PDB file of C-alpha atoms in Angstrom:
ATOM      1  CA  MET A   1       0.000   0.000   0.000  1.00 57.00           C
ATOM      2  CA  ASN A   2       1.523   3.331  -1.053  1.00 71.00           C
ATOM      3  CA  LYS A   3       1.683   6.614   0.840  1.00 84.00           C
ATOM      4  CA  GLU A   4      -0.217   8.651  -1.728  1.00 96.00           C
ATOM      5  CA  VAL A   5      -3.010  10.513   0.040  1.00 98.00           C
ATOM      6  CA  CYS A   6      -5.969  12.362  -1.433  1.00 98.00           C
ATOM      7  CA  ALA A   7      -7.533  15.040   0.774  1.00 98.00           C
ATOM      8  CA  ILE A   8     -11.259  15.547   0.227  1.00 98.00           C
ATOM      9  CA  VAL A   9     -12.721  18.814   1.515  1.00 98.00           C
ATOM     10  CA  VAL A  10     -16.482  19.395   1.406  1.00 98.00           C
ATOM     11  CA  THR A  11     -17.511  23.037   1.597  1.00 98.00           C
ATOM     12  CA  PHE A  12     -20.585  25.235   1.580  1.00 98.00           C
ATOM     13  CA  ASN A  13     -20.558  29.052   1.671  1.00 97.00           C
ATOM     14  CA  ARG A  14     -17.375  29.353   3.771  1.00 97.00           C
ATOM     15  CA  GLU A  15     -14.743  30.494   1.292  1.00 98.00           C
ATOM     16  CA  ARG A  16     -12.370  32.134   3.786  1.00 97.00           C
ATOM     17  CA  LEU A  17     -12.349  29.061   6.035  1.00 98.00           C
ATOM     18  CA  LEU A  18     -11.847  26.843   2.991  1.00 98.00           C
ATOM     19  CA  ILE A  19      -8.753  28.809   1.937  1.00 98.00           C
ATOM     20  CA  GLU A  20      -7.287  28.545   5.446  1.00 98.00           C
ATOM     21  CA  ASN A  21      -7.993  24.816   5.348  1.00 98.00           C
ATOM     22  CA  ILE A  22      -6.281  24.370   1.970  1.00 98.00           C
ATOM     23  CA  GLU A  23      -3.243  26.398   3.037  1.00 97.00           C
ATOM     24  CA  SER A  24      -2.784  24.105   6.036  1.00 98.00           C
ATOM     25  CA  LEU A  25      -3.002  21.079   3.738  1.00 98.00           C
ATOM     26  CA  LEU A  26      -0.285  22.460   1.468  1.00 97.00           C
ATOM     27  CA  LYS A  27       2.035  22.840   4.483  1.00 97.00           C
ATOM     28  CA  GLN A  28       1.778  19.197   5.556  1.00 98.00           C
ATOM     29  CA  THR A  29       5.120  17.505   6.203  1.00 98.00           C
ATOM     30  CA  LEU A  30       3.721  14.426   4.456  1.00 97.00           C
ATOM     31  CA  LYS A  31       2.832  15.844   1.058  1.00 97.00           C
ATOM     32  CA  LEU A  32      -0.570  15.231  -0.469  1.00 98.00           C
ATOM     33  CA  LYS A  33      -0.900  13.811  -3.961  1.00 97.00           C
ATOM     34  CA  TRP A  34      -4.386  15.248  -4.503  1.00 98.00           C
ATOM     35  CA  ILE A  35      -6.717  17.830  -2.996  1.00 98.00           C
ATOM     36  CA  ILE A  36     -10.315  17.447  -4.127  1.00 98.00           C
ATOM     37  CA  ILE A  37     -12.675  20.281  -3.199  1.00 98.00           C
ATOM     38  CA  VAL A  38     -16.362  19.390  -3.314  1.00 98.00           C
ATOM     39  CA  ASP A  39     -18.475  22.551  -3.363  1.00 98.00           C
ATOM     40  CA  ASN A  40     -22.093  22.029  -2.325  1.00 98.00           C
ATOM     41  CA  ASN A  41     -23.327  24.729  -4.722  1.00 97.00           C
ATOM     42  CA  SER A  42     -21.986  27.697  -2.744  1.00 97.00           C
ATOM     43  CA  GLN A  43     -22.321  31.355  -3.658  1.00 92.00           C
ATOM     44  CA  GLY A  44     -19.217  32.827  -5.277  1.00 84.00           C
ATOM     45  CA  TYR A  45     -15.852  31.205  -4.428  1.00 92.00           C
ATOM     46  CA  LYS A  46     -14.113  33.554  -6.851  1.00 93.00           C
ATOM     47  CA  GLU A  47     -11.047  33.866  -4.609  1.00 96.00           C
ATOM     48  CA  VAL A  48     -10.606  30.081  -4.410  1.00 95.00           C
ATOM     49  CA  LYS A  49     -10.728  29.782  -8.188  1.00 94.00           C
ATOM     50  CA  GLU A  50      -8.276  32.660  -8.670  1.00 93.00           C
ATOM     51  CA  LYS A  51      -5.855  31.390  -6.046  1.00 93.00           C
ATOM     52  CA  TYR A  52      -5.708  27.699  -6.911  1.00 93.00           C
ATOM     53  CA  PHE A  53      -7.027  27.370 -10.462  1.00 91.00           C
ATOM     54  CA  ARG A  54      -5.683  30.443 -12.264  1.00 83.00           C
ATOM     55  CA  TYR A  55      -3.609  28.207 -14.521  1.00 75.00           C
ATOM     56  CA  GLY A  56      -6.126  25.419 -14.531  1.00 72.00           C
ATOM     57  CA  ARG A  57      -6.802  23.411 -17.635  1.00 74.00           C
ATOM     58  CA  LYS A  58      -8.966  20.625 -18.905  1.00 78.00           C
ATOM     59  CA  SER A  59      -7.460  17.193 -18.488  1.00 86.00           C
ATOM     60  CA  GLU A  60      -8.445  13.716 -19.499  1.00 88.00           C
ATOM     61  CA  PHE A  61      -9.084  12.933 -15.834  1.00 90.00           C
ATOM     62  CA  SER A  62     -11.355  15.941 -15.256  1.00 90.00           C
ATOM     63  CA  GLN A  63     -13.307  15.197 -18.429  1.00 90.00           C
ATOM     64  CA  VAL A  64     -13.812  11.587 -17.352  1.00 91.00           C
ATOM     65  CA  ILE A  65     -15.065  12.769 -13.953  1.00 93.00           C
ATOM     66  CA  LEU A  66     -17.378  15.343 -15.525  1.00 91.00           C
ATOM     67  CA  HIS A  67     -18.890  12.692 -17.778  1.00 92.00           C
ATOM     68  CA  LYS A  68     -19.201  10.070 -15.036  1.00 94.00           C
ATOM     69  CA  PHE A  69     -20.870  12.439 -12.557  1.00 94.00           C
ATOM     70  CA  LYS A  70     -22.736  14.660 -15.025  1.00 92.00           C
ATOM     71  CA  GLN A  71     -26.019  14.244 -13.136  1.00 95.00           C
ATOM     72  CA  ASP A  72     -24.507  15.774  -9.990  1.00 96.00           C
ATOM     73  CA  VAL A  73     -21.681  18.046 -11.170  1.00 96.00           C
ATOM     74  CA  GLU A  74     -22.118  21.550 -12.542  1.00 94.00           C
ATOM     75  CA  GLU A  75     -18.469  22.569 -12.945  1.00 93.00           C
ATOM     76  CA  ILE A  76     -14.994  21.024 -12.697  1.00 94.00           C
ATOM     77  CA  LEU A  77     -11.647  22.826 -12.517  1.00 94.00           C
ATOM     78  CA  TYR A  78      -8.281  21.058 -12.586  1.00 94.00           C
ATOM     79  CA  ASP A  79      -4.750  22.273 -11.879  1.00 93.00           C
ATOM     80  CA  ASP A  80      -1.490  20.312 -11.904  1.00 89.00           C
ATOM     81  CA  THR A  81       0.991  23.198 -11.826  1.00 84.00           C
ATOM     82  CA  LYS A  82       1.775  22.552  -8.158  1.00 85.00           C
ATOM     83  CA  GLU A  83       3.306  19.569  -6.388  1.00 90.00           C
ATOM     84  CA  THR A  84      -0.218  18.606  -5.353  1.00 95.00           C
ATOM     85  CA  GLU A  85      -2.883  18.097  -8.010  1.00 95.00           C
ATOM     86  CA  PHE A  86      -6.083  20.083  -7.453  1.00 96.00           C
ATOM     87  CA  LEU A  87      -9.632  19.313  -8.479  1.00 96.00           C
ATOM     88  CA  TYR A  88     -12.572  21.633  -7.782  1.00 96.00           C
ATOM     89  CA  VAL A  89     -15.980  20.017  -8.181  1.00 97.00           C
ATOM     90  CA  ARG A  90     -19.072  22.196  -7.964  1.00 97.00           C
ATOM     91  CA  LEU A  91     -22.273  20.236  -7.415  1.00 98.00           C
ATOM     92  CA  ASN A  92     -25.552  21.299  -8.984  1.00 96.00           C
ATOM     93  CA  ASN A  93     -27.286  21.359  -5.594  1.00 97.00           C
ATOM     94  CA  ASN A  94     -26.475  21.120  -1.905  1.00 98.00           C
ATOM     95  CA  LYS A  95     -26.155  17.451  -0.958  1.00 98.00           C
ATOM     96  CA  GLY A  96     -24.975  18.080   2.592  1.00 98.00           C
ATOM     97  CA  GLY A  97     -21.842  16.659   4.118  1.00 98.00           C
ATOM     98  CA  ALA A  98     -22.986  13.084   3.502  1.00 98.00           C
ATOM     99  CA  GLY A  99     -23.649  13.564  -0.207  1.00 98.00           C
ATOM    100  CA  GLY A 100     -20.568  15.728  -0.662  1.00 98.00           C
ATOM    101  CA  PHE A 101     -18.239  13.133   0.827  1.00 98.00           C
ATOM    102  CA  LYS A 102     -19.965  10.372  -1.119  1.00 98.00           C
ATOM    103  CA  ILE A 103     -19.148  12.104  -4.401  1.00 98.00           C
ATOM    104  CA  GLY A 104     -15.714  13.200  -3.201  1.00 98.00           C
ATOM    105  CA  ILE A 105     -14.691   9.659  -2.257  1.00 98.00           C
ATOM    106  CA  SER A 106     -16.174   8.315  -5.497  1.00 98.00           C
ATOM    107  CA  ILE A 107     -13.901  10.683  -7.426  1.00 98.00           C
ATOM    108  CA  ALA A 108     -10.898   9.880  -5.217  1.00 98.00           C
ATOM    109  CA  LEU A 109     -11.331   6.199  -6.048  1.00 98.00           C
ATOM    110  CA  GLU A 110     -10.565   7.148  -9.663  1.00 96.00           C
ATOM    111  CA  THR A 111      -7.081   8.310  -8.601  1.00 96.00           C
ATOM    112  CA  LYS A 112      -4.216   6.005  -7.668  1.00 95.00           C
ATOM    113  CA  CYS A 113      -4.274   7.078  -4.020  1.00 97.00           C
ATOM    114  CA  ASP A 114      -4.653   4.399  -1.361  1.00 97.00           C
ATOM    115  CA  TRP A 115      -5.639   6.754   1.480  1.00 98.00           C
ATOM    116  CA  PHE A 116      -8.357   9.385   1.687  1.00 98.00           C
ATOM    117  CA  TRP A 117      -8.313  12.238   4.215  1.00 99.00           C
ATOM    118  CA  LEU A 118     -11.838  13.550   4.829  1.00 98.00           C
ATOM    119  CA  LEU A 119     -12.172  17.137   6.040  1.00 98.00           C
ATOM    120  CA  ASP A 120     -14.958  19.630   6.635  1.00 98.00           C
ATOM    121  CA  ASP A 121     -14.108  23.148   5.479  1.00 98.00           C
ATOM    122  CA  ASP A 122     -13.974  24.688   8.975  1.00 97.00           C
ATOM    123  CA  VAL A 123     -10.859  22.871  10.205  1.00 98.00           C
ATOM    124  CA  GLU A 124      -7.151  23.653   9.914  1.00 98.00           C
ATOM    125  CA  SER A 125      -4.544  20.904  10.209  1.00 98.00           C
ATOM    126  CA  GLN A 126      -1.309  21.304  12.121  1.00 98.00           C
ATOM    127  CA  GLU A 127       1.661  20.831   9.792  1.00 98.00           C
ATOM    128  CA  ASP A 128       2.555  17.335  11.001  1.00 98.00           C
ATOM    129  CA  CYS A 129      -1.026  16.104  11.451  1.00 98.00           C
ATOM    130  CA  LEU A 130      -1.114  13.789   8.447  1.00 98.00           C
ATOM    131  CA  GLU A 131       2.380  12.451   9.123  1.00 98.00           C
ATOM    132  CA  LYS A 132       1.414  11.563  12.690  1.00 98.00           C
ATOM    133  CA  LEU A 133      -1.814   9.914  11.551  1.00 98.00           C
ATOM    134  CA  PHE A 134       0.101   7.869   9.002  1.00 97.00           C
ATOM    135  CA  LYS A 135       2.262   6.305  11.718  1.00 97.00           C
ATOM    136  CA  TYR A 136      -0.752   4.206  12.673  1.00 98.00           C
ATOM    137  CA  THR A 137      -1.644   2.898   9.218  1.00 98.00           C
ATOM    138  CA  GLU A 138       0.059  -0.420   9.975  1.00 97.00           C
ATOM    139  CA  ILE A 139      -2.506  -1.175  12.688  1.00 98.00           C
ATOM    140  CA  SER A 140      -5.633   0.633  11.488  1.00 98.00           C
ATOM    141  CA  GLU A 141      -7.440   1.547   8.282  1.00 98.00           C
ATOM    142  CA  CYS A 142      -9.524   4.335   9.840  1.00 99.00           C
ATOM    143  CA  ILE A 143      -7.698   6.924  11.952  1.00 99.00           C
ATOM    144  CA  HIS A 144      -8.757  10.249  13.478  1.00 98.00           C
ATOM    145  CA  PRO A 145      -6.813  13.251  14.807  1.00 98.00           C
ATOM    146  CA  ARG A 146      -7.526  15.023  18.062  1.00 98.00           C
ATOM    147  CA  ARG A 147      -9.557  18.190  17.576  1.00 97.00           C
ATOM    148  CA  VAL A 148      -8.902  21.424  19.448  1.00 97.00           C
ATOM    149  CA  TYR A 149     -11.063  24.528  19.167  1.00 96.00           C
ATOM    150  CA  TYR A 150      -9.568  27.816  17.972  1.00 93.00           C
ATOM    151  CA  ASP A 151      -9.614  29.108  21.578  1.00 93.00           C
ATOM    152  CA  ASN A 152      -7.468  26.126  22.721  1.00 91.00           C
ATOM    153  CA  THR A 153     -10.329  24.364  24.487  1.00 93.00           C
ATOM    154  CA  GLU A 154     -10.526  20.626  23.911  1.00 90.00           C
ATOM    155  CA  CYS A 155     -13.135  18.964  21.749  1.00 94.00           C
ATOM    156  CA  LEU A 156     -13.523  15.799  23.827  1.00 94.00           C
ATOM    157  CA  TRP A 157     -14.393  12.957  21.472  1.00 96.00           C
ATOM    158  CA  GLU A 158     -13.323   9.652  22.994  1.00 98.00           C
ATOM    159  CA  GLY A 159     -16.369   7.428  23.351  1.00 97.00           C
ATOM    160  CA  GLY A 160     -18.582   5.518  21.010  1.00 97.00           C
ATOM    161  CA  LEU A 161     -21.949   4.214  19.943  1.00 98.00           C
ATOM    162  CA  ASP A 162     -23.533   1.830  22.428  1.00 98.00           C
ATOM    163  CA  ILE A 163     -24.838  -1.178  20.504  1.00 97.00           C
ATOM    164  CA  VAL A 164     -27.477  -1.934  23.160  1.00 97.00           C
ATOM    165  CA  THR A 165     -29.120   1.490  23.511  1.00 97.00           C
ATOM    166  CA  GLY A 166     -28.058   3.044  20.203  1.00 97.00           C
ATOM    167  CA  LEU A 167     -26.926   6.165  22.081  1.00 97.00           C
ATOM    168  CA  ARG A 168     -23.591   7.957  21.905  1.00 96.00           C
ATOM    169  CA  TYR A 169     -21.509   7.939  25.068  1.00 96.00           C
ATOM    170  CA  SER A 170     -18.475  10.018  26.027  1.00 96.00           C
ATOM    171  CA  LEU A 171     -15.338   9.082  27.959  1.00 97.00           C
ATOM    172  CA  ASP A 172     -13.993  12.671  27.994  1.00 95.00           C
ATOM    173  CA  ASP A 173     -10.642  11.656  26.447  1.00 97.00           C
ATOM    174  CA  ILE A 174      -9.725   9.707  29.584  1.00 97.00           C
ATOM    175  CA  SER A 175      -7.162   7.656  27.636  1.00 98.00           C
ATOM    176  CA  PHE A 176      -5.168  10.768  26.726  1.00 98.00           C
ATOM    177  CA  LYS A 177      -5.380  12.090  30.279  1.00 96.00           C
ATOM    178  CA  ASN A 178      -3.881   8.787  31.416  1.00 98.00           C
ATOM    179  CA  GLY A 179      -0.985   9.091  28.975  1.00 98.00           C
ATOM    180  CA  LYS A 180      -2.088   6.801  26.148  1.00 98.00           C
ATOM    181  CA  PRO A 181      -1.054   7.975  22.647  1.00 98.00           C
ATOM    182  CA  PHE A 182      -4.239   6.627  21.055  1.00 98.00           C
ATOM    183  CA  CYS A 183      -7.486   4.870  21.868  1.00 98.00           C
ATOM    184  CA  VAL A 184     -10.035   2.755  20.008  1.00 98.00           C
ATOM    185  CA  VAL A 185     -13.533   4.064  19.212  1.00 98.00           C
ATOM    186  CA  ASN A 186     -16.403   2.701  17.112  1.00 98.00           C
ATOM    187  CA  VAL A 187     -17.604   5.925  15.471  1.00 98.00           C
ATOM    188  CA  GLY A 188     -16.254   8.299  12.845  1.00 98.00           C
ATOM    189  CA  CYS A 189     -15.885  12.011  12.199  1.00 98.00           C
ATOM    190  CA  PHE A 190     -15.429  13.778   8.873  1.00 98.00           C
ATOM    191  CA  GLU A 191     -13.228  16.396  10.522  1.00 98.00           C
ATOM    192  CA  GLY A 192     -10.000  14.579   9.787  1.00 98.00           C
ATOM    193  CA  MET A 193     -10.839  10.901   9.226  1.00 98.00           C
ATOM    194  CA  LEU A 194      -8.026   9.118   7.360  1.00 98.00           C
ATOM    195  CA  ILE A 195      -9.436   6.006   5.715  1.00 98.00           C
ATOM    196  CA  SER A 196      -7.910   3.450   3.368  1.00 98.00           C
ATOM    197  CA  ARG A 197      -9.086   2.581  -0.114  1.00 98.00           C
ATOM    198  CA  GLY A 198      -9.494  -1.018   1.009  1.00 98.00           C
ATOM    199  CA  MET A 199     -11.808  -0.019   3.842  1.00 98.00           C
ATOM    200  CA  VAL A 200     -13.955   2.099   1.512  1.00 98.00           C
ATOM    201  CA  GLU A 201     -14.226  -0.865  -0.840  1.00 98.00           C
ATOM    202  CA  ARG A 202     -15.444  -3.010   2.079  1.00 98.00           C
ATOM    203  CA  ILE A 203     -17.975  -0.676   3.686  1.00 98.00           C
ATOM    204  CA  GLY A 204     -19.042   1.376   0.664  1.00 98.00           C
ATOM    205  CA  LEU A 205     -19.593   5.117   0.384  1.00 98.00           C
ATOM    206  CA  PRO A 206     -21.177   7.459   2.957  1.00 98.00           C
ATOM    207  CA  ASP A 207     -24.973   7.310   2.964  1.00 98.00           C
ATOM    208  CA  GLU A 208     -26.232  10.509   1.326  1.00 98.00           C
ATOM    209  CA  ARG A 209     -29.683  10.054   2.862  1.00 98.00           C
ATOM    210  CA  PHE A 210     -28.362  11.463   6.160  1.00 98.00           C
ATOM    211  CA  PHE A 211     -27.538  14.845   4.545  1.00 98.00           C
ATOM    212  CA  ILE A 212     -25.931  15.959   7.831  1.00 98.00           C
ATOM    213  CA  VAL A 213     -25.750  14.608  11.422  1.00 98.00           C
ATOM    214  CA  ASP A 214     -24.630  11.045  12.194  1.00 98.00           C
ATOM    215  CA  ASP A 215     -23.496  10.274   8.632  1.00 98.00           C
ATOM    216  CA  ASP A 216     -19.877  10.158   9.806  1.00 98.00           C
ATOM    217  CA  THR A 217     -20.849   8.423  13.057  1.00 98.00           C
ATOM    218  CA  ILE A 218     -22.274   5.494  11.112  1.00 98.00           C
ATOM    219  CA  TYR A 219     -19.414   5.480   8.601  1.00 98.00           C
ATOM    220  CA  GLY A 220     -16.969   5.029  11.467  1.00 98.00           C
ATOM    221  CA  PHE A 221     -19.256   2.419  13.028  1.00 98.00           C
ATOM    222  CA  LEU A 222     -19.167   0.393   9.809  1.00 98.00           C
ATOM    223  CA  ALA A 223     -15.375   0.687   9.655  1.00 98.00           C
ATOM    224  CA  SER A 224     -15.110  -0.527  13.262  1.00 98.00           C
ATOM    225  CA  LEU A 225     -16.593  -3.857  12.180  1.00 98.00           C
ATOM    226  CA  TYR A 226     -13.420  -4.507  10.143  1.00 98.00           C
ATOM    227  CA  THR A 227     -10.613  -2.526  11.783  1.00 98.00           C
ATOM    228  CA  ASN A 228      -9.724  -0.827  15.047  1.00 98.00           C
ATOM    229  CA  VAL A 229     -10.892   2.763  14.507  1.00 98.00           C
ATOM    230  CA  LEU A 230      -8.260   4.927  16.172  1.00 98.00           C
ATOM    231  CA  TYR A 231      -8.339   8.348  17.824  1.00 98.00           C
ATOM    232  CA  VAL A 232      -4.795   9.757  18.020  1.00 98.00           C
ATOM    233  CA  ARG A 233      -3.563  12.195  20.666  1.00 98.00           C
ATOM    234  CA  ASP A 234      -0.621  13.898  18.930  1.00 98.00           C
ATOM    235  CA  ALA A 235      -2.157  14.431  15.481  1.00 98.00           C
ATOM    236  CA  VAL A 236      -4.071  17.691  15.884  1.00 98.00           C
ATOM    237  CA  ILE A 237      -6.661  19.589  13.872  1.00 98.00           C
ATOM    238  CA  ILE A 238      -7.945  23.045  14.829  1.00 98.00           C
ATOM    239  CA  LYS A 239     -11.709  23.471  14.629  1.00 97.00           C
ATOM    240  CA  LYS A 240     -12.578  27.042  13.655  1.00 96.00           C
ATOM    241  CA  ILE A 241     -16.266  27.115  14.575  1.00 94.00           C
ATOM    242  CA  LYS A 242     -17.450  26.439  18.108  1.00 90.00           C
ATOM    243  CA  LYS A 243     -21.180  25.887  18.336  1.00 84.00           C
ATOM    244  CA  LEU A 244     -22.650  26.474  21.774  1.00 77.00           C
ATOM    245  CA  ASN A 245     -25.907  24.710  22.663  1.00 82.00           C
ATOM    246  CA  TYR A 246     -25.948  23.141  19.196  1.00 86.00           C
ATOM    247  CA  GLU A 247     -28.222  20.363  20.446  1.00 88.00           C
ATOM    248  CA  LEU A 248     -30.959  22.961  20.882  1.00 91.00           C
ATOM    249  CA  GLU A 249     -30.687  24.361  17.362  1.00 95.00           C
ATOM    250  CA  PRO A 250     -33.522  23.529  14.919  1.00 96.00           C
ATOM    251  CA  VAL A 251     -31.159  22.039  12.328  1.00 97.00           C
ATOM    252  CA  PHE A 252     -29.622  19.593  14.792  1.00 96.00           C
ATOM    253  CA  VAL A 253     -32.930  18.650  16.435  1.00 97.00           C
ATOM    254  CA  TYR A 254     -34.534  17.898  13.078  1.00 98.00           C
ATOM    255  CA  TYR A 255     -31.716  15.910  11.471  1.00 98.00           C
ATOM    256  CA  TYR A 256     -30.772  14.053  14.645  1.00 97.00           C
ATOM    257  CA  LEU A 257     -34.289  12.735  15.220  1.00 97.00           C
ATOM    258  CA  ARG A 258     -35.087  12.147  11.560  1.00 98.00           C
ATOM    259  CA  ASN A 259     -31.810  10.282  10.953  1.00 98.00           C
ATOM    260  CA  TYR A 260     -32.287   8.151  14.059  1.00 97.00           C
ATOM    261  CA  LYS A 261     -34.246   5.711  11.906  1.00 96.00           C
ATOM    262  CA  LEU A 262     -31.304   5.312   9.534  1.00 97.00           C
ATOM    263  CA  LYS A 263     -28.907   4.821  12.434  1.00 97.00           C
ATOM    264  CA  LEU A 264     -31.113   2.105  13.908  1.00 97.00           C
ATOM    265  CA  GLN A 265     -31.387   0.362  10.540  1.00 97.00           C
ATOM    266  CA  TYR A 266     -27.616   0.040  10.341  1.00 98.00           C
ATOM    267  CA  MET A 267     -27.337  -1.190  13.925  1.00 97.00           C
ATOM    268  CA  ASP A 268     -30.216  -3.650  13.508  1.00 97.00           C
ATOM    269  CA  GLU A 269     -28.458  -5.179  10.515  1.00 97.00           C
ATOM    270  CA  TYR A 270     -25.441  -6.168  12.614  1.00 96.00           C
ATOM    271  CA  PHE A 271     -26.841  -6.363  16.161  1.00 97.00           C
ATOM    272  CA  SER A 272     -30.488  -7.403  15.818  1.00 96.00           C
ATOM    273  CA  LYS A 273     -30.488  -8.874  19.333  1.00 96.00           C
ATOM    274  CA  TYR A 274     -31.017  -5.409  20.837  1.00 97.00           C
ATOM    275  CA  THR A 275     -33.520  -3.980  18.341  1.00 97.00           C
ATOM    276  CA  PHE A 276     -36.323  -3.604  20.886  1.00 97.00           C
ATOM    277  CA  VAL A 277     -34.079  -1.943  23.478  1.00 98.00           C
ATOM    278  CA  ARG A 278     -32.831   0.594  20.938  1.00 98.00           C
ATOM    279  CA  LYS A 279     -36.404   1.478  19.953  1.00 96.00           C
ATOM    280  CA  VAL A 280     -37.232   2.142  23.597  1.00 97.00           C
ATOM    281  CA  PHE A 281     -34.276   4.498  23.870  1.00 97.00           C
ATOM    282  CA  PHE A 282     -35.335   6.210  20.655  1.00 97.00           C
ATOM    283  CA  TYR A 283     -38.662   7.118  22.272  1.00 97.00           C
ATOM    284  CA  PHE A 284     -36.735   8.210  25.341  1.00 96.00           C
ATOM    285  CA  SER A 285     -34.694  10.559  23.122  1.00 95.00           C
ATOM    286  CA  ILE A 286     -37.871  12.095  21.724  1.00 96.00           C
ATOM    287  CA  PHE A 287     -39.182  12.640  25.237  1.00 96.00           C
ATOM    288  CA  LYS A 288     -35.870  14.228  26.270  1.00 93.00           C
ATOM    289  CA  PHE A 289     -35.982  16.695  23.377  1.00 95.00           C
ATOM    290  CA  VAL A 290     -39.571  17.658  24.199  1.00 96.00           C
ATOM    291  CA  ILE A 291     -38.662  18.296  27.839  1.00 95.00           C
ATOM    292  CA  GLN A 292     -35.617  20.341  26.801  1.00 92.00           C
ATOM    293  CA  THR A 293     -37.685  22.584  24.555  1.00 93.00           C
ATOM    294  CA  PHE A 294     -39.773  23.724  27.519  1.00 93.00           C
ATOM    295  CA  PHE A 295     -37.000  23.675  30.119  1.00 93.00           C
ATOM    296  CA  ASN A 296     -34.890  25.947  27.891  1.00 92.00           C
ATOM    297  CA  LYS A 297     -37.896  28.054  26.848  1.00 93.00           C
ATOM    298  CA  ARG A 298     -37.660  27.071  23.177  1.00 94.00           C
ATOM    299  CA  PRO A 299     -41.160  25.718  22.427  1.00 94.00           C
ATOM    300  CA  PHE A 300     -40.762  26.608  18.731  1.00 96.00           C
ATOM    301  CA  LEU A 301     -38.553  23.495  18.450  1.00 96.00           C
ATOM    302  CA  LEU A 302     -41.646  21.313  18.767  1.00 97.00           C
ATOM    303  CA  LYS A 303     -42.505  21.851  15.110  1.00 97.00           C
ATOM    304  CA  TYR A 304     -39.055  20.571  14.113  1.00 97.00           C
ATOM    305  CA  ILE A 305     -39.477  17.521  16.325  1.00 97.00           C
ATOM    306  CA  ILE A 306     -42.851  16.780  14.735  1.00 97.00           C
ATOM    307  CA  LYS A 307     -41.527  17.315  11.203  1.00 98.00           C
ATOM    308  CA  ALA A 308     -38.552  15.039  11.915  1.00 98.00           C
ATOM    309  CA  LEU A 309     -40.807  12.227  13.103  1.00 97.00           C
ATOM    310  CA  ILE A 310     -43.191  12.602  10.157  1.00 98.00           C
ATOM    311  CA  ASP A 311     -40.365  12.637   7.606  1.00 98.00           C
ATOM    312  CA  SER A 312     -38.728   9.660   9.300  1.00 97.00           C
ATOM    313  CA  LYS A 313     -42.001   7.731   9.194  1.00 97.00           C
ATOM    314  CA  LYS A 314     -42.324   8.498   5.470  1.00 97.00           C
ATOM    315  CA  SER A 315     -38.627   7.664   4.885  1.00 97.00           C
ATOM    316  CA  LYS A 316     -38.185  11.180   3.524  1.00 98.00           C
ATOM    317  CA  PHE A 317     -34.433  11.632   3.757  1.00 98.00           C
ATOM    318  CA  GLY A 318     -31.829  13.894   2.152  1.00 98.00           C
ATOM    319  CA  LYS A 319     -32.216  17.652   2.552  1.00 98.00           C
ATOM    320  CA  GLY A 320     -35.208  18.249   4.797  1.00 97.00           C
ATOM    321  CA  LEU A 321     -34.824  21.873   5.891  1.00 95.00           C
TER     322      LEU A 321
END
């Protein structure tokens, strides 16, 4: 397996953050072979095109991609004047993080790279992040960096998905506090996941039906069935946006509850023994959200809870808001 890595960045209406992300990728001590930018039909992005595709040209590869994904792609730009090859792919509509990474990985599979580095647009990688992740590729095919917010507060992520209840649990990075250089989890995150070509071929592409919320959780869960999914202490990514009380935002409430059905479907496929228990905890989650709306004086969230449950019942997935 070679060391050629393709970074896949999915972006939507955050050009300045995207540029900062790309600049950090170009400074990596382990050089990238490809950077693929998947634009979810953003407004503008003139500066990105000027900065990275001024000398862009049509290539056989870009034409093949345009033809193969013509139903989803509106524009493709290619540039090979730098050490790293660039591809900008503008989608014809917003497919969310899930759909964006699905197309991005599909395109990356057309390259000769054996590793794919999946990144949201609002993160910035420390210069040795990829190199430190790559040290663990002998023992894992799905590896994650530690995330730190821009204000130096920790984004505690160690934990997992409980197969009995279907709920996420947190261990508050206890392994790192106890001096361990890495720990094993059974979930994923598209803010720095490094995944092998072989693993993608085993578990398939991200499920675009999620749109956002829990798409990466389930992708990591699927990977954990075949490899030890690692969370690494010394490989660090800076997260530029810190969302306070995100669990009480309409977007999260809607997609979390609506996508719960998809999450349970995946878990039922592999751990059917606990199907009934997980359904009970699903109803508990609904009850918890309802209580929170009144406790936090946000009764307007009730309409998003109701819409989520109706759309879930009708299997209406993809972009819902």
